[in-house]
N, CA, C and O atoms as a DFTB+ gen file, in Angstrom:
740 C
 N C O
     1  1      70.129     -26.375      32.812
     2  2      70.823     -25.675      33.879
     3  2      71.398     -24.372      33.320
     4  3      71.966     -24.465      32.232
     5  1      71.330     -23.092      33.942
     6  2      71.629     -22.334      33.609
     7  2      73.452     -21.644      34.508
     8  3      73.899     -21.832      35.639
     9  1      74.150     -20.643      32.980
    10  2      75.591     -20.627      33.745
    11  2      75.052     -19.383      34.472
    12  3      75.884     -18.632      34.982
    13  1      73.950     -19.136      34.556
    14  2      74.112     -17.742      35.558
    15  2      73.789     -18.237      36.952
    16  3      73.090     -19.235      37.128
    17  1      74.438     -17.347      38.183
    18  2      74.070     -17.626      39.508
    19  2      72.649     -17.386      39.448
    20  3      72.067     -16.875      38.490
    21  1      72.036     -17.848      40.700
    22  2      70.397     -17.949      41.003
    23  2      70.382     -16.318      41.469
    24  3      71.231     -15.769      42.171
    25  1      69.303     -15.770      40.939
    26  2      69.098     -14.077      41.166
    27  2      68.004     -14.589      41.858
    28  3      67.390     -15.641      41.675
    29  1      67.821     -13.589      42.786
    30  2      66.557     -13.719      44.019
    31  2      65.780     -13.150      42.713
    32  3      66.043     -12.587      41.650
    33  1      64.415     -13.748      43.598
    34  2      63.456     -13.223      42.188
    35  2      63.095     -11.040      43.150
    36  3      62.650     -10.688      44.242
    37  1      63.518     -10.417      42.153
    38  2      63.213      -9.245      42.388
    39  2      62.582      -8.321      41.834
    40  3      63.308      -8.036      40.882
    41  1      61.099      -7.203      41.777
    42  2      60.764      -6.676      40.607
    43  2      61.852      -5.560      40.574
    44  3      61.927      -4.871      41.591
    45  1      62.715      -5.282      39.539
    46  2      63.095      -4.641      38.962
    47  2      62.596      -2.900      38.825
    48  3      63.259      -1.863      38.857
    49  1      61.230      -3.144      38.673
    50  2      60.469      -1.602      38.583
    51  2      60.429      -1.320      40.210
    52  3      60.130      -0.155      40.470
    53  1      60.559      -1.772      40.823
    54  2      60.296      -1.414      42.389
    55  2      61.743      -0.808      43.256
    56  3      61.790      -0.225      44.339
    57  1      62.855      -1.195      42.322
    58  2      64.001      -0.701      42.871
    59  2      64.010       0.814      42.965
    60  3      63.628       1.358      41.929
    61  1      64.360       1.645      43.977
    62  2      64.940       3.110      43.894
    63  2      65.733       3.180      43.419
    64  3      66.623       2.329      43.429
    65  1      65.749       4.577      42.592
    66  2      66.263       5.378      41.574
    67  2      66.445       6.207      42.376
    68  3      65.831       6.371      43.431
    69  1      67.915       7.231      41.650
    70  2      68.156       8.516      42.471
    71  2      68.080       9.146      41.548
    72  3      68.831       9.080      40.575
    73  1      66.543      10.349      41.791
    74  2      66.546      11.002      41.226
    75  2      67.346      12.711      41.492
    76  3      67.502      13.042      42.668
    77  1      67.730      13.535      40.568
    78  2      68.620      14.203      40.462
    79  2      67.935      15.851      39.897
    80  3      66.788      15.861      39.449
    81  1      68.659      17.027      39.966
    82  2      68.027      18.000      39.541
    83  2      69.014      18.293      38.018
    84  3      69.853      17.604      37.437
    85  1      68.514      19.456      37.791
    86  2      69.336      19.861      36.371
    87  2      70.578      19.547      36.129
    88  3      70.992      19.028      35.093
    89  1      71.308      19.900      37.228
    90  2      72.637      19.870      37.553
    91  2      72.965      18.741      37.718
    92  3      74.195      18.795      37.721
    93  1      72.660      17.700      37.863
    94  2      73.143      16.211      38.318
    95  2      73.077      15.687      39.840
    96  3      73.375      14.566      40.251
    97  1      72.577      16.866      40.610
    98  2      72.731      16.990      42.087
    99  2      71.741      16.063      42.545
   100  3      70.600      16.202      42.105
   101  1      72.024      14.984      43.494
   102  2      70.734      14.143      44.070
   103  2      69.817      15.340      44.959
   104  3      70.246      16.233      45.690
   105  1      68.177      14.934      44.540
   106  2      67.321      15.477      44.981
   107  2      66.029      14.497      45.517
   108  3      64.894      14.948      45.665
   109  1      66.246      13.671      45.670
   110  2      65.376      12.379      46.093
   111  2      65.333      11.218      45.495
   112  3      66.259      11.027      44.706
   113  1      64.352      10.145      45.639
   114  2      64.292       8.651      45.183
   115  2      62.904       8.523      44.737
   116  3      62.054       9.312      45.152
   117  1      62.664       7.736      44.054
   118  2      61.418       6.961      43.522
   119  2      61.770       5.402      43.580
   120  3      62.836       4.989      44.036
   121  1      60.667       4.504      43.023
   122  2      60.970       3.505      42.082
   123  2      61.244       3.895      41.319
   124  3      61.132       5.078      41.001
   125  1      61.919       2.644      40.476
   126  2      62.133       2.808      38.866
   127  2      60.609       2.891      38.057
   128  3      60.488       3.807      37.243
   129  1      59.657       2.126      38.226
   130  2      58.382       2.389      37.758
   131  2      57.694       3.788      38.052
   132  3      56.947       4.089      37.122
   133  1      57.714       4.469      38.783
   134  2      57.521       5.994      38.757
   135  2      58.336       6.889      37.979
   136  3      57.753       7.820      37.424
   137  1      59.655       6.768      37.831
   138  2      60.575       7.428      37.238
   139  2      60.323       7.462      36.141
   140  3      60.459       8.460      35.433
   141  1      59.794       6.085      35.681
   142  2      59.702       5.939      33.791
   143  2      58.171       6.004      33.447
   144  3      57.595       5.528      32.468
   145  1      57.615       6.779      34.599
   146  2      56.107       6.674      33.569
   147  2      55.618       8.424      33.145
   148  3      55.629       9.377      33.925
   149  1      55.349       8.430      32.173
   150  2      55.338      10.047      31.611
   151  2      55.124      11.126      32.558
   152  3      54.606      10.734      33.603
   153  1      55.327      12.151      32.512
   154  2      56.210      12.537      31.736
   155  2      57.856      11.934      31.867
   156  3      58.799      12.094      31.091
   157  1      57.779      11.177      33.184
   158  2      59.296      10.837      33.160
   159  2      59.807      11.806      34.350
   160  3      59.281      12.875      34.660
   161  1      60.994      11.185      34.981
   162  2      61.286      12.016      36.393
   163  2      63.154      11.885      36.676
   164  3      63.869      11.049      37.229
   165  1      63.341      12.875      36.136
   166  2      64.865      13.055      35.851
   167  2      65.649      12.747      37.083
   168  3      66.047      13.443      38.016
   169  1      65.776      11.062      36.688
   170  2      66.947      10.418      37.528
   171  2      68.805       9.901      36.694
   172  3      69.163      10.196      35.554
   173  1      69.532       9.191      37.624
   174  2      70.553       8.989      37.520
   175  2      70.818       7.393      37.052
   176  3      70.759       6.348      37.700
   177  1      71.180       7.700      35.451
   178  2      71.425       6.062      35.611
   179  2      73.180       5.860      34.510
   180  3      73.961       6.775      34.249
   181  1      73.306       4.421      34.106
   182  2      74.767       4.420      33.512
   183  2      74.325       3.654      32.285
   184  3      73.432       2.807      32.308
   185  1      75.159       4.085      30.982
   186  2      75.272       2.896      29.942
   187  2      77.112       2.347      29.926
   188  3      78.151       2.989      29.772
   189  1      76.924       1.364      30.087
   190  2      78.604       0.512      29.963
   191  2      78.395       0.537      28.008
   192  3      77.449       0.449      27.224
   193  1      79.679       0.686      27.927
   194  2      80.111       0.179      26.389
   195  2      81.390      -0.721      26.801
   196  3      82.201      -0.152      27.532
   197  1      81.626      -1.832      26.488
   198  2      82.732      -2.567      26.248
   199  2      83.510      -2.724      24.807
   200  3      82.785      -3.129      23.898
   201  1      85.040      -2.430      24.430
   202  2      85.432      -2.582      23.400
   203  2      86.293      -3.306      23.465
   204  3      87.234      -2.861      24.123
   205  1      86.463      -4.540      22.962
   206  2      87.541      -5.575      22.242
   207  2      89.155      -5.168      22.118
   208  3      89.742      -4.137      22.445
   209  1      89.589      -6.304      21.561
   210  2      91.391      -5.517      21.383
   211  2      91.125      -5.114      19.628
   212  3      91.901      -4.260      19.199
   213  1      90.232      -5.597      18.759
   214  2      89.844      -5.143      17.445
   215  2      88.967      -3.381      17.698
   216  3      88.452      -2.802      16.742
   217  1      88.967      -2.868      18.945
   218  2      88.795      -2.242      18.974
   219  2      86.856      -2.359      19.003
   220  3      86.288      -1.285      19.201
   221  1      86.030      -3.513      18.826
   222  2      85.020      -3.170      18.183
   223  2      84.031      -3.392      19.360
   224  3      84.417      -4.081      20.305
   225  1      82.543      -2.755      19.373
   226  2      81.918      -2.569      20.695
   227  2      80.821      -3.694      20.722
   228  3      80.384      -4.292      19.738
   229  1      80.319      -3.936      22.554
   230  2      79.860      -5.445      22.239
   231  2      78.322      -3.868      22.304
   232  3      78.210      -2.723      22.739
   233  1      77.590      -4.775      21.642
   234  2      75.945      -4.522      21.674
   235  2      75.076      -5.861      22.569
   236  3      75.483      -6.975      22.898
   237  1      74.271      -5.457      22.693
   238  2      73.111      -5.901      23.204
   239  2      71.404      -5.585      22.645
   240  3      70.693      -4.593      22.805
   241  1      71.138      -6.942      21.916
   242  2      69.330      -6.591      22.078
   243  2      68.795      -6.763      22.932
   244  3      68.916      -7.932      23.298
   245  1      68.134      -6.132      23.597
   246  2      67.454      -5.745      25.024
   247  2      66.292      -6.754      24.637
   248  3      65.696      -6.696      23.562
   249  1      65.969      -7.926      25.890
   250  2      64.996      -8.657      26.205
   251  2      63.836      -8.406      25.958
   252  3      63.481      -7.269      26.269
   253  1      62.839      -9.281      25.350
   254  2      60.845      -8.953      25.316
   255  2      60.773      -8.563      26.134
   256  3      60.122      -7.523      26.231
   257  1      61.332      -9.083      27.154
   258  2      60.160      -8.489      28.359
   259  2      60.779      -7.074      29.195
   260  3      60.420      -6.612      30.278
   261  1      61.688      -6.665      28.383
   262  2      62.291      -5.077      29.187
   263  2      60.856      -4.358      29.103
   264  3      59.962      -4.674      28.318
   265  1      60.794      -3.113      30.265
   266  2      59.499      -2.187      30.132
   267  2      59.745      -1.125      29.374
   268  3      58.836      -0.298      29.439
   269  1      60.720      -0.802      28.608
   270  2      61.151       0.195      28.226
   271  2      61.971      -0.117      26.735
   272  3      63.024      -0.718      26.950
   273  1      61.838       0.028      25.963
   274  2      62.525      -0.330      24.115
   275  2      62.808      -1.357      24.025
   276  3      63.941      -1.446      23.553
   277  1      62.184      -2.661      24.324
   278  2      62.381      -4.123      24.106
   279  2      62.478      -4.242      22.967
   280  3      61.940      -3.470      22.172
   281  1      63.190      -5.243      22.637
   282  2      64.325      -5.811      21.520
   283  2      64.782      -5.120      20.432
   284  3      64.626      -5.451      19.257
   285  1      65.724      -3.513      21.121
   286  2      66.073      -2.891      20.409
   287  2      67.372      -3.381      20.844
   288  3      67.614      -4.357      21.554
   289  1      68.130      -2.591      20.332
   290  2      69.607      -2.679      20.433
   291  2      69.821      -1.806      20.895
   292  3      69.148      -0.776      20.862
   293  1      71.443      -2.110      21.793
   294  2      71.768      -1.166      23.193
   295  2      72.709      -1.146      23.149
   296  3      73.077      -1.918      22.264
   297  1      73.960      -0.401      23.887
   298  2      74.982      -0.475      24.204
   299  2      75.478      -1.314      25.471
   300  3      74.990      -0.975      26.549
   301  1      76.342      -2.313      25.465
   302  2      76.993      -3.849      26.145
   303  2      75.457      -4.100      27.665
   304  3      74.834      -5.125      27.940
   305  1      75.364      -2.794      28.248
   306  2      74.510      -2.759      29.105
   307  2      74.454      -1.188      29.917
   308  3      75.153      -0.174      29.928
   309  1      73.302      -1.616      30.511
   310  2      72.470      -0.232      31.518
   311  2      71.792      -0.502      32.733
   312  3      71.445      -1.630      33.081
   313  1      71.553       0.831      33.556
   314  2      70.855       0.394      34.318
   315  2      70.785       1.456      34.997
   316  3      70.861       2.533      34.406
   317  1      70.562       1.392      36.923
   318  2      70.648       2.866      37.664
   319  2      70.930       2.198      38.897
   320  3      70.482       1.167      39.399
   321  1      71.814       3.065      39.276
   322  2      72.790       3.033      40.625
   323  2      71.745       3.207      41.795
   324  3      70.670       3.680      41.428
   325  1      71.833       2.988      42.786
   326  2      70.602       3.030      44.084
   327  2      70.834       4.222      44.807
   328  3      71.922       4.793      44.887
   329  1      70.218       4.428      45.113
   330  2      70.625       6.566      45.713
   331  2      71.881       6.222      46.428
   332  3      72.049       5.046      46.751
   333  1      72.520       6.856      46.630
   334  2      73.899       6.943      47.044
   335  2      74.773       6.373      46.423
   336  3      75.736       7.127      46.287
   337  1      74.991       4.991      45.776
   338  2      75.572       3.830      45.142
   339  2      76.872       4.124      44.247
   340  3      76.583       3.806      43.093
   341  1      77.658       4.411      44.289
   342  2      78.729       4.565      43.420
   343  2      78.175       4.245      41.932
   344  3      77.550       3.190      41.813
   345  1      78.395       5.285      40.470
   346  2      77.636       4.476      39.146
   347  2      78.749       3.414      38.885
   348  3      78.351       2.327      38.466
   349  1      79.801       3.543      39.034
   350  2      81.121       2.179      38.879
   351  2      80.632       0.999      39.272
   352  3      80.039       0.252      38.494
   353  1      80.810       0.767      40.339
   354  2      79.730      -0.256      41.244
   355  2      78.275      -0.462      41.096
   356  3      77.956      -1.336      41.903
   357  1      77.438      -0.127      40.552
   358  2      76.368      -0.145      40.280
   359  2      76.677      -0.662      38.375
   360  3      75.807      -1.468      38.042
   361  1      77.063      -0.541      37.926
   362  2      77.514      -0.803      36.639
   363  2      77.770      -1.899      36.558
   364  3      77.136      -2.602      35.770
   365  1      78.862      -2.466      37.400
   366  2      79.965      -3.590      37.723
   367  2      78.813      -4.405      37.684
   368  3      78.478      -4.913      36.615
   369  1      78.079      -4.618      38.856
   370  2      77.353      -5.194      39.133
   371  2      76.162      -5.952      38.021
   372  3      75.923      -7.159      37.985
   373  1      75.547      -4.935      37.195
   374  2      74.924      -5.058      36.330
   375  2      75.436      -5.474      34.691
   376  3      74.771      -5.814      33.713
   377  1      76.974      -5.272      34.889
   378  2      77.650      -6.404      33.614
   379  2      76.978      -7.763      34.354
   380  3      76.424      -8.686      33.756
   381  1      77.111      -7.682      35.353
   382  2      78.115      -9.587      35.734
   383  2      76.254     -10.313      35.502
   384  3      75.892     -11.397      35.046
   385  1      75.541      -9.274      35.988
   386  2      74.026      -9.604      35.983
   387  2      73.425     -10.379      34.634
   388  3      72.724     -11.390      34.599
   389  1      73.961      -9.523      33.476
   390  2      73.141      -9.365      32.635
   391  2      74.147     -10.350      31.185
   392  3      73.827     -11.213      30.368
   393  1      75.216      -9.728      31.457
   394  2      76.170     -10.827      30.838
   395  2      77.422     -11.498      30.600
   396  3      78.212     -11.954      29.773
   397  1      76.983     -11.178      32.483
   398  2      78.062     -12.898      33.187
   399  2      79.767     -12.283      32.757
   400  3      80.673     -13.061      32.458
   401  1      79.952     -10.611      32.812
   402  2      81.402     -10.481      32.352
   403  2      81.229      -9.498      33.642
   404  3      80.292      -9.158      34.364
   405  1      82.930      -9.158      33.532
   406  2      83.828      -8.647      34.715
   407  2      84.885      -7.747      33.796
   408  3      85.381      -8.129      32.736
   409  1      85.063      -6.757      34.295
   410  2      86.059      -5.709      33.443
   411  2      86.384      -4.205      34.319
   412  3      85.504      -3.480      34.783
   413  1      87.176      -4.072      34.366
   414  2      87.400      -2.061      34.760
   415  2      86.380      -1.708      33.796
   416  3      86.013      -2.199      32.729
   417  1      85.891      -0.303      34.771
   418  2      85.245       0.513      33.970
   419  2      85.269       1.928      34.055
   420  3      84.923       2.230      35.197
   421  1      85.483       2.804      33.467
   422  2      86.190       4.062      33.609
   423  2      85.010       4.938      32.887
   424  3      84.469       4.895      31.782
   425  1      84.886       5.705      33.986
   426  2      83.868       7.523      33.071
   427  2      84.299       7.396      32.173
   428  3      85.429       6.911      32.127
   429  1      83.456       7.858      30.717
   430  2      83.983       8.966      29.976
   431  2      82.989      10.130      29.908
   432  3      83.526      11.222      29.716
   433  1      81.957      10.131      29.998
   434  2      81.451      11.779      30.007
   435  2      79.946      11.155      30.894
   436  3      79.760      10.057      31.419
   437  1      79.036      12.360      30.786
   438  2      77.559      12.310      31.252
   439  2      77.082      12.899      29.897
   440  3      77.806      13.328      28.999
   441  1      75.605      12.835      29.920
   442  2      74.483      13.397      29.361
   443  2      73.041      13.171      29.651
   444  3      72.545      12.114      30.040
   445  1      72.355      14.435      29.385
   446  2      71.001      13.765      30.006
   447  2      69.936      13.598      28.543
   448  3      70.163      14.300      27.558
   449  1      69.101      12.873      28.553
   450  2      68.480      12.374      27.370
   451  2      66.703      12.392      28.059
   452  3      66.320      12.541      29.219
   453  1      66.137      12.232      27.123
   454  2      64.211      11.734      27.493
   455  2      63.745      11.679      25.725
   456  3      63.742      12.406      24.731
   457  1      63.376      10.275      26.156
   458  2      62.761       9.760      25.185
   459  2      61.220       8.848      25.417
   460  3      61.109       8.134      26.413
   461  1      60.152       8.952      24.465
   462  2      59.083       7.693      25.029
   463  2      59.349       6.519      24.218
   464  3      59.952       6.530      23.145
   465  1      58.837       5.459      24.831
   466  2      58.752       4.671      24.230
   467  2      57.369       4.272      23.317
   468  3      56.323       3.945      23.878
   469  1      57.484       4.334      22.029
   470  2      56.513       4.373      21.561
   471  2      55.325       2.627      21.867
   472  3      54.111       2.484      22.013
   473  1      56.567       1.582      21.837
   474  2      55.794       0.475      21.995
   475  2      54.875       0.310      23.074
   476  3      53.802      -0.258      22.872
   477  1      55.376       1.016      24.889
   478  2      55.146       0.259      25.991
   479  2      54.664       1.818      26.607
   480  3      54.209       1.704      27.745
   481  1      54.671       3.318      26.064
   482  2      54.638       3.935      26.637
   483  2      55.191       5.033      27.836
   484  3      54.934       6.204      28.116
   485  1      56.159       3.902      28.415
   486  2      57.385       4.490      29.201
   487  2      58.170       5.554      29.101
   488  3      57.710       6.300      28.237
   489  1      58.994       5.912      29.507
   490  2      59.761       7.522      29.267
   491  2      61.060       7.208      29.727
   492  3      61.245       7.120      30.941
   493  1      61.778       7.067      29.108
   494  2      63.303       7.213      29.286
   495  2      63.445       8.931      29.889
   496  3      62.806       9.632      29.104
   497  1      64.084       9.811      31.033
   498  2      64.729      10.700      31.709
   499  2      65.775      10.622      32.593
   500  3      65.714      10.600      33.823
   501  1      66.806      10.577      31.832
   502  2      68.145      10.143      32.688
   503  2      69.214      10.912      32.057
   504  3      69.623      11.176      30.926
   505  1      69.576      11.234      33.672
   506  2      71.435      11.950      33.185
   507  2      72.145      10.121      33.246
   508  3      71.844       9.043      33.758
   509  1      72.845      10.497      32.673
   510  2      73.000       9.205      32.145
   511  2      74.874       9.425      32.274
   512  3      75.314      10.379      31.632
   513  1      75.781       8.671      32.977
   514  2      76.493       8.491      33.377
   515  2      77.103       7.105      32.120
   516  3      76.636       5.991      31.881
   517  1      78.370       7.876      31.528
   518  2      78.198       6.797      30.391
   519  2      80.341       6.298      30.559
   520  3      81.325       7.010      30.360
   521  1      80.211       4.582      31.062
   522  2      81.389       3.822      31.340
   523  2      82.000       2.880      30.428
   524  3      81.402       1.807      30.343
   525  1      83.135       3.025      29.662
   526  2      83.875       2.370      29.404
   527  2      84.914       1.189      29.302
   528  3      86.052       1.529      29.627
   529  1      84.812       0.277      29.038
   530  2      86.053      -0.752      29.557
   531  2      86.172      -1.477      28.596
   532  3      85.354      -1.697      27.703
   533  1      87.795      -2.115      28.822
   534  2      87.931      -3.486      27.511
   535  2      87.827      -4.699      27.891
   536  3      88.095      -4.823      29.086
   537  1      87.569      -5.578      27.409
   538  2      87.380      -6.575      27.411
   539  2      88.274      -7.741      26.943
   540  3      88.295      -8.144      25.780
   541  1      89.066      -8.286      28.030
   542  2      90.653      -8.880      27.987
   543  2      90.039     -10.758      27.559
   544  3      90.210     -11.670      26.750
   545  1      89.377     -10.433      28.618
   546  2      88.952     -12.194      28.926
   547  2      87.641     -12.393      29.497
   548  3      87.215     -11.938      30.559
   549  1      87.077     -13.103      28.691
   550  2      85.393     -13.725      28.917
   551  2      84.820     -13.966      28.251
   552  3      85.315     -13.465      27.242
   553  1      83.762     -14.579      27.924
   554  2      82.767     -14.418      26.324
   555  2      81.733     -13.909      27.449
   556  3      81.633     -14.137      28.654
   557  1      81.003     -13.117      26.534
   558  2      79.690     -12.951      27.186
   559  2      78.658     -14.257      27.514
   560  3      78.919     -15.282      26.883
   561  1      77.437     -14.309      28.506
   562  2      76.877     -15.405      28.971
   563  2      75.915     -14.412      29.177
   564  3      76.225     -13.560      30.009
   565  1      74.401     -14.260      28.419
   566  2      74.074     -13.191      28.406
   567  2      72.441     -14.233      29.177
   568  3      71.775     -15.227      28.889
   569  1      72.493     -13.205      30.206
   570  2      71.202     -13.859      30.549
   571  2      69.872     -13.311      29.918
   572  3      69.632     -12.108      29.805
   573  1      68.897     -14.486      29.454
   574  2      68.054     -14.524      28.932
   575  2      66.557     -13.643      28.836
   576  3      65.680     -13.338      28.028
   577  1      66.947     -13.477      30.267
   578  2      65.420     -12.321      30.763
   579  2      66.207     -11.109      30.643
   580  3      65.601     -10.243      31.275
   581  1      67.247     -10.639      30.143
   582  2      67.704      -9.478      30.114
   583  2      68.160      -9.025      28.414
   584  3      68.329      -7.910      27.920
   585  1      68.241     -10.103      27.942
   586  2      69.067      -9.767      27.070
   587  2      68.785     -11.118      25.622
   588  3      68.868     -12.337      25.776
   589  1      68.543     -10.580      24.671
   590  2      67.721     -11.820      23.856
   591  2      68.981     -11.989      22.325
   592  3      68.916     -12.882      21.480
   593  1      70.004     -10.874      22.362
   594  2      71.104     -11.633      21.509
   595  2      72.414     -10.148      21.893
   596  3      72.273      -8.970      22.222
   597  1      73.389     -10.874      21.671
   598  2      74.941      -9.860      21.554
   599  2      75.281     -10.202      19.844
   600  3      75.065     -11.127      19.062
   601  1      75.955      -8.829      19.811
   602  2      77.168      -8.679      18.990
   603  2      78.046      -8.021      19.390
   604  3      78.134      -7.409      20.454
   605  1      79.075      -8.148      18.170
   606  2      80.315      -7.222      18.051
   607  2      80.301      -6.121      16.843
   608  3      79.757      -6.541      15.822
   609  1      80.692      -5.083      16.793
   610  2      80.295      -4.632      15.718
   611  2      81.521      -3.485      15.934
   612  3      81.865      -3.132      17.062
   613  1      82.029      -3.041      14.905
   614  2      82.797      -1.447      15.020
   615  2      82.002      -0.439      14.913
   616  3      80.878      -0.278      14.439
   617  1      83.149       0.549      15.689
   618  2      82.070       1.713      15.838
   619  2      81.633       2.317      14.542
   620  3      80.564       2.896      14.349
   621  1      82.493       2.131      13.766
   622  2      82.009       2.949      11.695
   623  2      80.521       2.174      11.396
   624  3      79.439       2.612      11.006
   625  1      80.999       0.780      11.773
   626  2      79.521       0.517      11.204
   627  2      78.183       0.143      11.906
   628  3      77.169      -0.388      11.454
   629  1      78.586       0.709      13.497
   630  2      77.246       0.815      13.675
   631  2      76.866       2.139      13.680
   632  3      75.681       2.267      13.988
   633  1      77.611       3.469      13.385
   634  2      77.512       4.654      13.317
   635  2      76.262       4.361      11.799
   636  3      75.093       4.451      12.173
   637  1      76.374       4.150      10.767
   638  2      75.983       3.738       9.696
   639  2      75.250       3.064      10.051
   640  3      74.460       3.489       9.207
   641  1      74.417       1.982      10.790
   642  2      73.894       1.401      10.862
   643  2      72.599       1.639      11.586
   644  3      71.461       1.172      11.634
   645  1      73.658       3.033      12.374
   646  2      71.982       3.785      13.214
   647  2      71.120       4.604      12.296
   648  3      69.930       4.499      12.000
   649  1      72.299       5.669      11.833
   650  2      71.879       5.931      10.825
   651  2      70.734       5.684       9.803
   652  3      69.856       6.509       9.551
   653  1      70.864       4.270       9.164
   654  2      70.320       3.736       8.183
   655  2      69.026       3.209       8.651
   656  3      68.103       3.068       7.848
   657  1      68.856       2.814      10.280
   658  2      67.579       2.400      10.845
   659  2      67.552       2.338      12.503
   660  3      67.675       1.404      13.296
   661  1      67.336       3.751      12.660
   662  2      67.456       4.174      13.677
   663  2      66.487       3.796      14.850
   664  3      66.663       4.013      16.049
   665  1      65.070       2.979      14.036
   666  2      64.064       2.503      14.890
   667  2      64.658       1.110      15.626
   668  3      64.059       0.396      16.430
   669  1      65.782       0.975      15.193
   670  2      66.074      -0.634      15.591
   671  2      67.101      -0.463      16.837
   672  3      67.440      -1.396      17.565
   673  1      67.466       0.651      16.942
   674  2      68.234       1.012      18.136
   675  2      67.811       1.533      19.276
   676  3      66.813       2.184      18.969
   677  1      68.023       1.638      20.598
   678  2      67.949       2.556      21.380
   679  2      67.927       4.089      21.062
   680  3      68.218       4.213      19.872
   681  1      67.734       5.126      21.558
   682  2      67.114       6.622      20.972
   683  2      68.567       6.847      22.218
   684  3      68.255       8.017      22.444
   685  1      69.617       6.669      22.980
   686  2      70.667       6.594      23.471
   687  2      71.873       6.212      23.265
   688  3      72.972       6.648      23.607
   689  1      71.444       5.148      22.528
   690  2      72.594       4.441      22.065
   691  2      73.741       5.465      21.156
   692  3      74.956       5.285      21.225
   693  1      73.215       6.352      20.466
   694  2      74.321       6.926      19.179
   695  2      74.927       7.950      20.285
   696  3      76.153       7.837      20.262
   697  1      74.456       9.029      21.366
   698  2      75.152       9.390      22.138
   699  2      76.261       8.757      23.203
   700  3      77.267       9.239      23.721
   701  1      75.679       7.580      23.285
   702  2      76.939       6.879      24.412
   703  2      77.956       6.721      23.148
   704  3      79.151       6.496      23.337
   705  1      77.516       6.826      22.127
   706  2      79.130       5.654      20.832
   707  2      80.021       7.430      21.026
   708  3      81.230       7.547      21.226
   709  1      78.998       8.648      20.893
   710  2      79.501       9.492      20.838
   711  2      80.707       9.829      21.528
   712  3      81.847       9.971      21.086
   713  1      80.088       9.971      23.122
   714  2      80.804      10.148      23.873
   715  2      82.225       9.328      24.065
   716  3      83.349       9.814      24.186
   717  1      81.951       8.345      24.059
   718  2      83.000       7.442      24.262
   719  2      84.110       7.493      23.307
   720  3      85.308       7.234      23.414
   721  1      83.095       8.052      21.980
   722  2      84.407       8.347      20.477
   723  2      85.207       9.663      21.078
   724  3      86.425       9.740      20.911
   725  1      84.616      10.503      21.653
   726  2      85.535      12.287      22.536
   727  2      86.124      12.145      23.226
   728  3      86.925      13.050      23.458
   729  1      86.172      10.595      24.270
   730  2      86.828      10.735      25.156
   731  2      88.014       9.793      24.956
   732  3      88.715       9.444      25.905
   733  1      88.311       9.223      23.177
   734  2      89.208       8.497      22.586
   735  2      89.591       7.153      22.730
   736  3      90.658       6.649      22.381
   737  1      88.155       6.351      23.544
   738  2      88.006       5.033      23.197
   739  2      87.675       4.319      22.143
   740  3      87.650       3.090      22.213
């Protein structure tokens, strides 16, 4: 038996994306499977970072079966808001999804990124809306098709750690630690 609620079965690549122009300004929708196939189609999505009262941030290795940098390591979680969708609420949503937690989550900056994926081909292009929060009470409950292990780690040593093997991470991940380090979380 599993502790997660029953998720309608949904494809994931079929959801709309809001895609966006230079500026961040919505300029239409796709799927998510159009958005991420090369060259890539500059939409709107969020990375959550969660930090502890040790101060230290949860990670995530991203699931086999993600279409996009499977079983790299990520920041707590990600995803993309539905055209109009608040990224707070669209975020929220996608903690509780992926691993079964609940928390405030507060801006700290944007950036836009594009990366391929060398394994699957895909194209990461996202202004990327990047949220913050601590984490008072919960353990993570990380569901399985999303997510294939957590840690905890401080930010020094996973700064060092990207560093040292940067193929094992997300090509995003060291900008969200960034941001979130400027905006004095």
């Amino acid at each position: 038996m599993s502790d997660h609620p029953q998720r309608p079965l949904t494809d994931r690549e079929a959801l709309p994306v809001e895609l966006v122009d230079d500026a961040g300004r919505a300029v239409g929708a796709c799927p998510v499977a159009e958005a991420h196939t090369a060259p890539g189609l500059l939409h709107r999505a969020f990375s959550v970072l969660l930090f502890d009262d040790a101060g230290r941030v949860l990670l995530q290795q991203r699931a086999a079966v993600k279409t996009r940098f499977p079983m790299l390591w990520a920041n707590t979680c990600c995803g993309h808001p539905a055209p109009g969708e608040p990224v707070e609420a669209a975020a929220s949503v996608r903690l509780a999804e992926e691993l079964g937690l609940a928390t405030a989550l507060s801006e700290a900056g944007e950036f836009v990124y594009q990366a391929q994926d060398p394994v699957t081909g895909r194209v990461e292009y996202e202004w990327d809306h990047v949220l913050v929060g601590k984490l008072v009470t919960g353990v993570p409950q990380p569901d399985p098709a999303e997510v294939a292990a957590f840690a905890w780690v401080s930010p020094e040593d996973l700064q060092t750690a990207i560093a040292a093997d940067p193929q094992s991470y997300t090509p995003w991940l060291g900008a969200v630690l960034k941001i979130a380090s400027e905006a004095g979380v």
